[in-house]
Short mmCIF file of C-alpha atoms in Angstrom, two decimals:
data_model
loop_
_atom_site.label_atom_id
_atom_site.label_comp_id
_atom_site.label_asym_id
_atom_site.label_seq_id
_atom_site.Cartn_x
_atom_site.Cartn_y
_atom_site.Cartn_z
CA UNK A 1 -13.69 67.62 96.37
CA UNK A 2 -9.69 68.73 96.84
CA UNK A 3 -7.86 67.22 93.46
CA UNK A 4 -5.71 65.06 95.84
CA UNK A 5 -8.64 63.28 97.00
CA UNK A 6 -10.69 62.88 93.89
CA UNK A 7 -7.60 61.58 92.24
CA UNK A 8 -7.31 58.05 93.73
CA UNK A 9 -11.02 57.62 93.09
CA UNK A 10 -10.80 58.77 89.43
CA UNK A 11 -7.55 56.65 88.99
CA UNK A 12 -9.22 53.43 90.58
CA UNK A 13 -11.93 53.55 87.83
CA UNK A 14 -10.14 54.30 84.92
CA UNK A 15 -7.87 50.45 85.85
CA UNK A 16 -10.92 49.02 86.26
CA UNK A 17 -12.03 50.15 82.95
CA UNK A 18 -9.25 49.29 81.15
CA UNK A 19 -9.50 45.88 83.13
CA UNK A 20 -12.91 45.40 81.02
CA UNK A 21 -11.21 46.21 77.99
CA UNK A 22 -8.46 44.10 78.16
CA UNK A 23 -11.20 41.77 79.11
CA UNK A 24 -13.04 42.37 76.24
CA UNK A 25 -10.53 42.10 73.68
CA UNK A 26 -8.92 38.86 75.08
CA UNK A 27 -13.00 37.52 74.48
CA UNK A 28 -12.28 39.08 70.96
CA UNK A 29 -9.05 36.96 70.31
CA UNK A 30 -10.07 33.83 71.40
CA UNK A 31 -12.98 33.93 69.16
CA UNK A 32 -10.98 34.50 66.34
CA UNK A 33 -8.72 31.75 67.23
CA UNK A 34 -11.59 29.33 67.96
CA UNK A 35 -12.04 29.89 63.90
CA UNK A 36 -8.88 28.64 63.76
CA UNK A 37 -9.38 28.79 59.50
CA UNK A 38 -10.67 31.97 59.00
CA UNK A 39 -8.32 34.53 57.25
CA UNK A 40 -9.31 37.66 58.59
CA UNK A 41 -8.69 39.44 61.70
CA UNK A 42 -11.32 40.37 63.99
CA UNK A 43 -9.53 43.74 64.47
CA UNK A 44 -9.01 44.48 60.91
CA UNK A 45 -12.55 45.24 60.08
CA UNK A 46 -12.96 47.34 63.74
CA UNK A 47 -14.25 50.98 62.48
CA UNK A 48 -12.29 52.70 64.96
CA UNK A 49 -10.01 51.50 67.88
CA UNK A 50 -11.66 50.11 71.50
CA UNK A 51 -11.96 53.42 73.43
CA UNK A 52 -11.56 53.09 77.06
CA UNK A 53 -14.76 54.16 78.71
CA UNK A 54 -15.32 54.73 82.66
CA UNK A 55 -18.37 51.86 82.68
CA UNK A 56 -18.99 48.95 81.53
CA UNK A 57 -19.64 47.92 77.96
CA UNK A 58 -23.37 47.93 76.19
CA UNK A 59 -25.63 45.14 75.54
CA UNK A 60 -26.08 47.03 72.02
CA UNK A 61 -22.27 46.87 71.66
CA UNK A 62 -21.85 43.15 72.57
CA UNK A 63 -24.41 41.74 70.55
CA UNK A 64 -22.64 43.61 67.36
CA UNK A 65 -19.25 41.97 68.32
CA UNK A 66 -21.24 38.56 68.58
CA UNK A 67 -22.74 38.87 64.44
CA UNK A 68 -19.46 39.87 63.53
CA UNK A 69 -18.05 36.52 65.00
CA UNK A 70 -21.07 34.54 63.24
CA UNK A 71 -20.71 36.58 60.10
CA UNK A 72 -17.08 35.32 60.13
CA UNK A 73 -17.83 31.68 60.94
CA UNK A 74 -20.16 31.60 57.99
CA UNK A 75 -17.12 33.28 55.55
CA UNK A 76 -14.81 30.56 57.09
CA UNK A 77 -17.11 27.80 56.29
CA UNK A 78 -17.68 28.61 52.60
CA UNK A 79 -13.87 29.17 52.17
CA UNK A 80 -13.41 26.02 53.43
CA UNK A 81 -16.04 24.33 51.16
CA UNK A 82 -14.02 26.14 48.27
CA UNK A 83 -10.71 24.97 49.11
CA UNK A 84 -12.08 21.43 49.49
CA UNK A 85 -13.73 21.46 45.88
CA UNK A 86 -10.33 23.28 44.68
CA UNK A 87 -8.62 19.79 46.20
CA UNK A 88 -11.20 17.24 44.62
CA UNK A 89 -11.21 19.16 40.75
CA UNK A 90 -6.85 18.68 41.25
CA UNK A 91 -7.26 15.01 42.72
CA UNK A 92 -9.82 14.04 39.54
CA UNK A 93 -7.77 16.13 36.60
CA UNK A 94 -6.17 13.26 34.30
CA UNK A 95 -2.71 13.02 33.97
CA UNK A 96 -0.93 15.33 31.41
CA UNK A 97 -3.71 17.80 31.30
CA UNK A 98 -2.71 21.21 30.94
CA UNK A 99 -2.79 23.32 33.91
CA UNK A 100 -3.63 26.89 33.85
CA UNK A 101 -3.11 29.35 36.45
CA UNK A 102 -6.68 31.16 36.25
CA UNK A 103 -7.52 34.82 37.14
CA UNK A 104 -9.25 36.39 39.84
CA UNK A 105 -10.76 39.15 39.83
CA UNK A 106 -12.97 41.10 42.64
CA UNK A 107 -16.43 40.35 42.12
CA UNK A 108 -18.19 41.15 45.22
CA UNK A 109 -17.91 44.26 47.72
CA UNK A 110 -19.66 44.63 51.39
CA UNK A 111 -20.43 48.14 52.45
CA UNK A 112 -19.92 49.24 55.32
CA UNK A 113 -22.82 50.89 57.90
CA UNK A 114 -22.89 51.57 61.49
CA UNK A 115 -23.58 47.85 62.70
CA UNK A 116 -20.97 45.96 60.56
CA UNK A 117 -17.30 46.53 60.08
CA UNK A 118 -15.70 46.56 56.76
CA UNK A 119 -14.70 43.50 55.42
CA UNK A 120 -12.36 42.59 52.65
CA UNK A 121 -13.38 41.91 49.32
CA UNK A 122 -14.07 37.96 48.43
CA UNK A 123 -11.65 37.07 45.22
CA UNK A 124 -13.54 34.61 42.44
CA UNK A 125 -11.62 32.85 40.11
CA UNK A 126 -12.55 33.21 36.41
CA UNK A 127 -12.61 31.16 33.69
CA UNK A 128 -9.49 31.28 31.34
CA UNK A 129 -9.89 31.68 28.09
CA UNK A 130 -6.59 29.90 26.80
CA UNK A 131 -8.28 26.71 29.33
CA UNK A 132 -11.21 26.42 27.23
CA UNK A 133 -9.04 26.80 23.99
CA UNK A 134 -6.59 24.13 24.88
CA UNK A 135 -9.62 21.87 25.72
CA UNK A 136 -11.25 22.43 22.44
CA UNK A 137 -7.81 21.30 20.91
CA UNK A 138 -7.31 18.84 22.53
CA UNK A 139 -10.65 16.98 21.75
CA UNK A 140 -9.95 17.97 18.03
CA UNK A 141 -6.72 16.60 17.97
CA UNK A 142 -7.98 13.51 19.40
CA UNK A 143 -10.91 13.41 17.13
CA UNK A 144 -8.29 13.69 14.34
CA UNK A 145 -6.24 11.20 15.36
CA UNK A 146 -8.95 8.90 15.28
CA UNK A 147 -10.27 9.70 12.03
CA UNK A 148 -6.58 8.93 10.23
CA UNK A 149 -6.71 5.76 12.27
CA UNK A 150 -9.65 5.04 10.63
CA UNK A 151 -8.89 6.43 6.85
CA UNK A 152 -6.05 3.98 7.14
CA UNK A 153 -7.41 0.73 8.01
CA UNK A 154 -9.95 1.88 5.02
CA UNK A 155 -7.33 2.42 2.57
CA UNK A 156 -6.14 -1.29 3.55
CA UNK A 157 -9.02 -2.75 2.84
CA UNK A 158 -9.59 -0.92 -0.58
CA UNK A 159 -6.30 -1.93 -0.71
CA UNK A 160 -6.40 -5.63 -0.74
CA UNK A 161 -10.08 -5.57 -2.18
CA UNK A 162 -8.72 -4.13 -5.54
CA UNK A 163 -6.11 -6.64 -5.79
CA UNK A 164 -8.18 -9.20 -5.20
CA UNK A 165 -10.55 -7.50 -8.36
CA UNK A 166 -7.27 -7.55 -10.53
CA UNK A 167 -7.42 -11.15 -10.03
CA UNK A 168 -10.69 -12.01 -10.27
CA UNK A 169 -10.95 -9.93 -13.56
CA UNK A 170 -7.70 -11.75 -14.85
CA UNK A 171 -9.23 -14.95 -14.51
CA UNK A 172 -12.63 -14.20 -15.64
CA UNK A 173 -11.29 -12.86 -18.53
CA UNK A 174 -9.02 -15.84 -19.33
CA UNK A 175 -12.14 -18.28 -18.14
CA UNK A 176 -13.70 -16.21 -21.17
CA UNK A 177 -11.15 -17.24 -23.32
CA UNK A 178 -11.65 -20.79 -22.53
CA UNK A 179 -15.37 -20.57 -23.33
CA UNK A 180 -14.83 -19.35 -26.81
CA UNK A 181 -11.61 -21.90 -27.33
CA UNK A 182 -14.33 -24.63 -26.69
CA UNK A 183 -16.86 -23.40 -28.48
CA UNK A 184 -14.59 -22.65 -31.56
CA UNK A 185 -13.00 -26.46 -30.66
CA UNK A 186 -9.99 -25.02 -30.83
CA UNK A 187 -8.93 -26.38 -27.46
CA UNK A 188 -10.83 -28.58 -25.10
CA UNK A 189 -8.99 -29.17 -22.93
CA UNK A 190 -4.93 -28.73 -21.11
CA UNK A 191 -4.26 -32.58 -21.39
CA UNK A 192 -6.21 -33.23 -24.82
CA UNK A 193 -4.48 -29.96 -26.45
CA UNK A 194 -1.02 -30.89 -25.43
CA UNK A 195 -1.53 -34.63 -26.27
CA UNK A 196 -2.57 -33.84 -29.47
CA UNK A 197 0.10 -31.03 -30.31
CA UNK A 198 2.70 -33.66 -29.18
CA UNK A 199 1.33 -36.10 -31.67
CA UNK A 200 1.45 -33.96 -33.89
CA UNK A 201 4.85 -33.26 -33.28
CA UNK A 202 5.81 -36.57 -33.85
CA UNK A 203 4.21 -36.78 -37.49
CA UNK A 204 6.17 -33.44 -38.22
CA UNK A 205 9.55 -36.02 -38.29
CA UNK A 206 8.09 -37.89 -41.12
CA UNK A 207 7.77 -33.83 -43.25
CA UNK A 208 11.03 -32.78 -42.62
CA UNK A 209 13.24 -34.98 -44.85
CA UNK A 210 10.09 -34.32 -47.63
CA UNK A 211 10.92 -30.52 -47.33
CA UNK A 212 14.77 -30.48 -46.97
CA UNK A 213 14.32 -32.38 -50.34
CA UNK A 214 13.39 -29.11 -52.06
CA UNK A 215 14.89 -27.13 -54.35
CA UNK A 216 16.08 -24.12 -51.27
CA UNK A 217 17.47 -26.59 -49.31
CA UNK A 218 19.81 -28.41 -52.11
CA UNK A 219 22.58 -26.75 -51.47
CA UNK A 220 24.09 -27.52 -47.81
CA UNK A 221 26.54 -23.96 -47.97
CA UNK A 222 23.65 -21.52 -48.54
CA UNK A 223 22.69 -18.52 -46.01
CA UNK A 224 19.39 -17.48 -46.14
CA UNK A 225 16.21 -16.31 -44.57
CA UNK A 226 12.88 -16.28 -46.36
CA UNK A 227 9.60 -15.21 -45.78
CA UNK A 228 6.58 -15.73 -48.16
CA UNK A 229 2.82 -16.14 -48.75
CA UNK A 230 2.02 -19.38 -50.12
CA UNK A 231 -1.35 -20.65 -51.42
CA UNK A 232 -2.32 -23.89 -50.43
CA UNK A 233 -5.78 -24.96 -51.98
CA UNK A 234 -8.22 -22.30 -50.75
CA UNK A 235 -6.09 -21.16 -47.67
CA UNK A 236 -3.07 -18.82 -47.51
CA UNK A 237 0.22 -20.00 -45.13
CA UNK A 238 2.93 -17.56 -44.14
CA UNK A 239 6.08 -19.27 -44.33
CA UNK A 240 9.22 -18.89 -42.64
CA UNK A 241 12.45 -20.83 -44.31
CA UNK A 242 16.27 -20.53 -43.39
CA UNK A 243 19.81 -22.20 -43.78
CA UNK A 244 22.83 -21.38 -42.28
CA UNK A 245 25.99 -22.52 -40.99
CA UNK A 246 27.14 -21.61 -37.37
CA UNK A 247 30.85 -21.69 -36.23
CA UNK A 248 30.21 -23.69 -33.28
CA UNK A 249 29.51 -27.77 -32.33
CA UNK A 250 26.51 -29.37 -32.94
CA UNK A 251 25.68 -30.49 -29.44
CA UNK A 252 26.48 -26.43 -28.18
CA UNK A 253 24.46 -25.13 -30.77
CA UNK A 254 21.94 -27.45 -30.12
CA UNK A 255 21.94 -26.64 -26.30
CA UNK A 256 21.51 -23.13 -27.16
CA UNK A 257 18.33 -23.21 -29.73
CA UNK A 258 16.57 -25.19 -27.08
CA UNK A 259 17.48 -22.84 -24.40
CA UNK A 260 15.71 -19.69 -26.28
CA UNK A 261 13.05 -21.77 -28.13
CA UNK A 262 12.11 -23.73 -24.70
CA UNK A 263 12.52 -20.84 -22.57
CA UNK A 264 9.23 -19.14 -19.89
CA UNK A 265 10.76 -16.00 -19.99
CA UNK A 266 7.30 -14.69 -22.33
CA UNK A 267 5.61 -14.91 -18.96
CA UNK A 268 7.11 -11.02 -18.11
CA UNK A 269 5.12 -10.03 -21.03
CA UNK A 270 1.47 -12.03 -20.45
CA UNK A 271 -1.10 -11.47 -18.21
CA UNK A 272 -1.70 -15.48 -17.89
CA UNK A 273 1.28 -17.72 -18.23
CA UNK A 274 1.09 -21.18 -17.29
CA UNK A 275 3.61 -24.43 -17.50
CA UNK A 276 1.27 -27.82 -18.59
CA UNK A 277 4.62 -29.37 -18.55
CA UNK A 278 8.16 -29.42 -18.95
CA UNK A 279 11.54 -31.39 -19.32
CA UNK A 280 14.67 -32.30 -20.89
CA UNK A 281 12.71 -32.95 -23.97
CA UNK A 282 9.21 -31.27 -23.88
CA UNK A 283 7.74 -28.05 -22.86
CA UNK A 284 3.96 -27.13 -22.86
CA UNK A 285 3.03 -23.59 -22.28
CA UNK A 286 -0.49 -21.98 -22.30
CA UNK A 287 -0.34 -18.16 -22.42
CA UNK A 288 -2.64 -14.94 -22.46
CA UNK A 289 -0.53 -11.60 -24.25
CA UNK A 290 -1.69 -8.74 -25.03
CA UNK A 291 0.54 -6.75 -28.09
CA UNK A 292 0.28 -2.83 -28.50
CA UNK A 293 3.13 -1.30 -31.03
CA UNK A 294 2.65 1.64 -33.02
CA UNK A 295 -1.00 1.01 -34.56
CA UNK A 296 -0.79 -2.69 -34.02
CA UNK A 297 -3.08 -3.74 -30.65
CA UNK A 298 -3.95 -7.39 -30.38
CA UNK A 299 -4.68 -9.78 -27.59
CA UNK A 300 -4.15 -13.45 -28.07
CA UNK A 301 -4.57 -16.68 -26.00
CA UNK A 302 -2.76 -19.90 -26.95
CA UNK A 303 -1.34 -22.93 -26.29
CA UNK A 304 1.95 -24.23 -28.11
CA UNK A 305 4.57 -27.41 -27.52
CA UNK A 306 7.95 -27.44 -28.03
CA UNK A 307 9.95 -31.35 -28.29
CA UNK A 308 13.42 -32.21 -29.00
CA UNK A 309 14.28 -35.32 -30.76
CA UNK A 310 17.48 -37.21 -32.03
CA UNK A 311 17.04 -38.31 -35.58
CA UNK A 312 19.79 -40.72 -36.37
CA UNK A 313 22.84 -38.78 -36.50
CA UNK A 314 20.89 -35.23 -36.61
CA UNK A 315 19.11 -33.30 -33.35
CA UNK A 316 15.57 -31.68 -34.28
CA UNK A 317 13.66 -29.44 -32.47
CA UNK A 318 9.84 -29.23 -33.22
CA UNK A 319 7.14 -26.77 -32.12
CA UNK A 320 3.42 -27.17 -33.12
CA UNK A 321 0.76 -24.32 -31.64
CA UNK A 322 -2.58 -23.26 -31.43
CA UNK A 323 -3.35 -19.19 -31.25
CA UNK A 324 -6.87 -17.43 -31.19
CA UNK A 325 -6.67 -13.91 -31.59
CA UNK A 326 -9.63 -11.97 -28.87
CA UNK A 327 -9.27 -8.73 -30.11
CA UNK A 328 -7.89 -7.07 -33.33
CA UNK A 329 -6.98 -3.60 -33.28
CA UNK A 330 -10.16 -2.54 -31.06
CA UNK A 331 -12.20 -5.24 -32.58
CA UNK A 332 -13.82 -8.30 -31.06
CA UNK A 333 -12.67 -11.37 -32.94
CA UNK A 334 -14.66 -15.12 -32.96
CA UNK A 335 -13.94 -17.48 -35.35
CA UNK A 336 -10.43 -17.55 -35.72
CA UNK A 337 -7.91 -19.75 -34.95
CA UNK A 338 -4.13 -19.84 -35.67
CA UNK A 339 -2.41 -23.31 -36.21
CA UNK A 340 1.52 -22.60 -36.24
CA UNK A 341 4.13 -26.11 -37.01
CA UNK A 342 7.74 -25.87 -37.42
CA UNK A 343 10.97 -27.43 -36.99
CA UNK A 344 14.48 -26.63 -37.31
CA UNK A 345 17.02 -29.45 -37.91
CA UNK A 346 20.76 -29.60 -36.37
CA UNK A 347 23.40 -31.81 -37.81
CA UNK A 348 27.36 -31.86 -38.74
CA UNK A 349 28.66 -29.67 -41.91
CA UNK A 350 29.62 -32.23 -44.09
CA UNK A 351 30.75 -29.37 -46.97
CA UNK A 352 34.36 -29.49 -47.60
CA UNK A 353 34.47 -25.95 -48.30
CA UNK A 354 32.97 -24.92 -44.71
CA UNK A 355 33.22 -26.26 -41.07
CA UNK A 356 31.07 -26.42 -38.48
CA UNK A 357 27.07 -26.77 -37.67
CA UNK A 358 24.09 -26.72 -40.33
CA UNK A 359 21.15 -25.18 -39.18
CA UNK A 360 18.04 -25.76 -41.27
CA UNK A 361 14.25 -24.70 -40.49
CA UNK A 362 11.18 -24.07 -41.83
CA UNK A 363 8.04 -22.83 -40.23
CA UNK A 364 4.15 -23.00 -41.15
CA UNK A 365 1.63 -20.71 -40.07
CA UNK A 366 -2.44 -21.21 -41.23
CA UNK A 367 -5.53 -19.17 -40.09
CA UNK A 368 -8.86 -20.86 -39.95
CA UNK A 369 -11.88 -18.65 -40.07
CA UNK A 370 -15.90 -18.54 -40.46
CA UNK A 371 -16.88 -16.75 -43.98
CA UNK A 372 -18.08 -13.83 -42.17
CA UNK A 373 -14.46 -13.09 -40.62
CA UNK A 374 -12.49 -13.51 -43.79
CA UNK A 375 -11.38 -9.36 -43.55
CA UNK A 376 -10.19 -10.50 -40.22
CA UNK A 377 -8.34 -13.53 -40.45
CA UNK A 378 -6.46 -11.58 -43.72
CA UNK A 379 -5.69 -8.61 -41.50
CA UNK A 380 -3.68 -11.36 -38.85
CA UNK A 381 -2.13 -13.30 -41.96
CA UNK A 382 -0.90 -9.58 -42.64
CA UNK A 383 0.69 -9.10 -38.78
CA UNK A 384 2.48 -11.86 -39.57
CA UNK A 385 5.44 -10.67 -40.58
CA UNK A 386 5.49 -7.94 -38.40
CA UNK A 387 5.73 -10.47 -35.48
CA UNK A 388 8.04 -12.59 -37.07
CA UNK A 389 10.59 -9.22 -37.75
CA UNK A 390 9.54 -8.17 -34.11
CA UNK A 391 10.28 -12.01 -32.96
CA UNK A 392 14.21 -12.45 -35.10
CA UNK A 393 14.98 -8.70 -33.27
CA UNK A 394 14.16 -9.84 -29.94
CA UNK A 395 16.04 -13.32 -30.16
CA UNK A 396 18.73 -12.53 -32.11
CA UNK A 397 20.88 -10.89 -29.75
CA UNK A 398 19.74 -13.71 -26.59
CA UNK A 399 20.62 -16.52 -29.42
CA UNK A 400 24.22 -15.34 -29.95
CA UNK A 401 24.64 -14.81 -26.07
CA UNK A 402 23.51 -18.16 -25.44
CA UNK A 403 25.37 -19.54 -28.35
CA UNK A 404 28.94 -18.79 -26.89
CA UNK A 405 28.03 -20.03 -23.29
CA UNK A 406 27.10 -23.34 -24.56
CA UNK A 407 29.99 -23.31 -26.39
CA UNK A 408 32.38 -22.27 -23.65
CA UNK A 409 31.02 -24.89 -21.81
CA UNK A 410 31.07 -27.47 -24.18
CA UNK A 411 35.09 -26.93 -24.38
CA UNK A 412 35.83 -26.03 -20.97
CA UNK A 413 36.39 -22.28 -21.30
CA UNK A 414 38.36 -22.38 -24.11
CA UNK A 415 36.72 -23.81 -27.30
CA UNK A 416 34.70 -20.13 -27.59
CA UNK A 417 37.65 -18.26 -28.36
CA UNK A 418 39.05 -21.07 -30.79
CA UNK A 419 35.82 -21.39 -32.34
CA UNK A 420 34.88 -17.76 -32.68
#
């Protein structure tokens, strides 16, 4: 056949084969669109570009193009699946969580053969190891913060239960002291003890002019201050004996002696301090001490009444008490009892040669004991005048003070500094 004829003929068939191709690669598109999810390209994993052929396409051919559009339906499902899971894991993570940006890595490779096309490799996320850290923290520090939660609302309640032992101890041990005070019929009672010390404060009037009689007490202008064992029958009584004249007014001085004698303030030093009763004229006092100096350590329990009385033109202050001593220097005492009376007597100078206010006591102190605790009951005669030298020390200094208030008082503001 001449060229010029053949080539119309030849040129006819090769359109109409590139009609089929366009054909079939329009069919190709719109099956990759009808994916419409799918991330790949159809004609990315195409081993080698449609070639233009001068018949029609193969069966063989067609049904490969068809499992490579299933094959990518399938892949475009599961991604799909795995985005939706991706979206339900962010919707359910609490709030504040830590967020980590994980790694992927390529786990999973398709090769290629004659039938199927290459196809990308599938990307798997991986577990982070700073994820699994954070969690693990996080639980701990929660697990933490519970535990000091509950270490503190233990430490409360040891708290409170220890002070409520401190108490309960206090007042067994003081009940103890009661037990013993009744058994020794020392005291039997608040109202019978303080009844009778009042009584016998009374009857102490009727001893006072007897004493100021004797021969220390004869002369009005004397300054002294005496201590002394004296023997009395079978017994032995510390005694306590002074006279002295104070540059101040009777009524001030009297103020002030019944400020310091009268006063609660020995309740900063006892572990049980109680007020029976108390006025112008009478305070009652029970108390629980315990005394550690140098190698003195005693603990006593007692009861003692102070009264104030006017005695014609004179003002007298009497105190009458009742000690038991529990404990002696590491040893358990029973047995012993304490009886303390004293008095000290106000009134006028009436001495020529000196002005101002007479001050006269004089103090008693017994100690009443089984035969079997006679080492004892000598061993607290002895502390006697320790406490008495530990007692003047204390008071001294808190007399005086009180002395020139009561004074400044008394005249206004300005009697002190005429007086002094």
């Amino acid at each position: 056949m001449p060229f010029s004829e053949a080539w119309p003929a030849n040129h006819c068939a090769r359109r109409s084969n590139n009609n089929v191709s366009l054909t079939l690669q329009q069919h190709h598109m719109s099956e990759s669109l009808y994916s419409t999810e799918s991330p790949f390209n159809v004609s990315a994993f195409t081993e080698e570009p449609m070639s233009v052929e001068t018949h029609q396409p193969k069966k063989k051919r067609i049904r490969r193009v068809k499992q490579e559009l299933d094959y990518l339906r399938r892949e475009s499902k599961k991604l799909e699946d795995e985005l939706a899971q991706l979206h339900t894991i962010q919707a359910n993570r609490p709030a504040g969580a830590i967020s980590f940006r994980p790694r992927v890595t390529q786990t999973e490779r398709v090769t290629t053969s004659r039938e199927y096309c290459a196809i990308a490799p599938r990307l798997r996320q991986k577990p982070s190891m700073w994820q699994a850290i954070a969690e693990r923290q996080s639980r701990e520090r929660g697990r933490v913060l519970a535990r000091n939660m509950e270490l503190r609302a233990q430490l409360e309640t040891e708290y409170k239960l220890g002070k409520q032992l401190i108490q309960l101890l206090d007042r067994q041990i003081y009940a103890k002291a009661l037990i013993q005070e009744k058994r020794h019929g020392l005291l039997w009672g608040h109202a019978d003890v303080f009844k009778q010390q009042l009584q016998q404060s009374e009857n102490t009037l009727l001893e006072v002019k007897r004493v100021l009689q004797g021969p220390p007490f004869r002369d009005p202008t004397a300054c002294f201050l005496d201590t002394f064992i004296e023997k009395n029958g079978d017994k032995e009584v510390f005694v306590v004996q002074s006279n002295a004249t104070l540059p101040f007014g009777m009524q001030a001085t009297a103020s002030a002696l019944w400020k310091v004698l009268s006063t609660d303030q020995i309740k900063n030093y006892c572990y049980h301090h109680q007020i029976a009763q108390k006025s112008d004229t009478i305070v009652a006092q029970s108390f629980g001490i315990r005394f550690k100096e140098n190698t003195v350590d005693a603990d006593f329990r007692g009861k003692y009444t102070f009264s104030r009385f006017t005695d014609g033109d004179c003002i007298v202050i009497v105190w009458v008490g009742a000690c038991e001593p529990i404990e002696l220097n590491g040893i358990k005492c029973r047995d012993i009892q304490s009886q303390t009376t004293g008095w000290v007597q106000i009134s006028e100078q009436r001495s020529e040669e000196m002005k101002g206010t007479l001050v006269r006591s004089y103090s008693r102190l017994s100690v009443d004991s089984g035969d079997d605790e006679k080492p004892q009951s000598g061993a607290l005669l002895g502390l006697a005048q320790f406490f008495h030298d530990k007692f003047m020390a204390t008071h001294y200094s808190v007399l005086e003070k009180s002395l020139i208030e009561e004074d400044w008082k008394m005249n206004s503001g300005w009697g002190g500094s005429q007086s002094g």
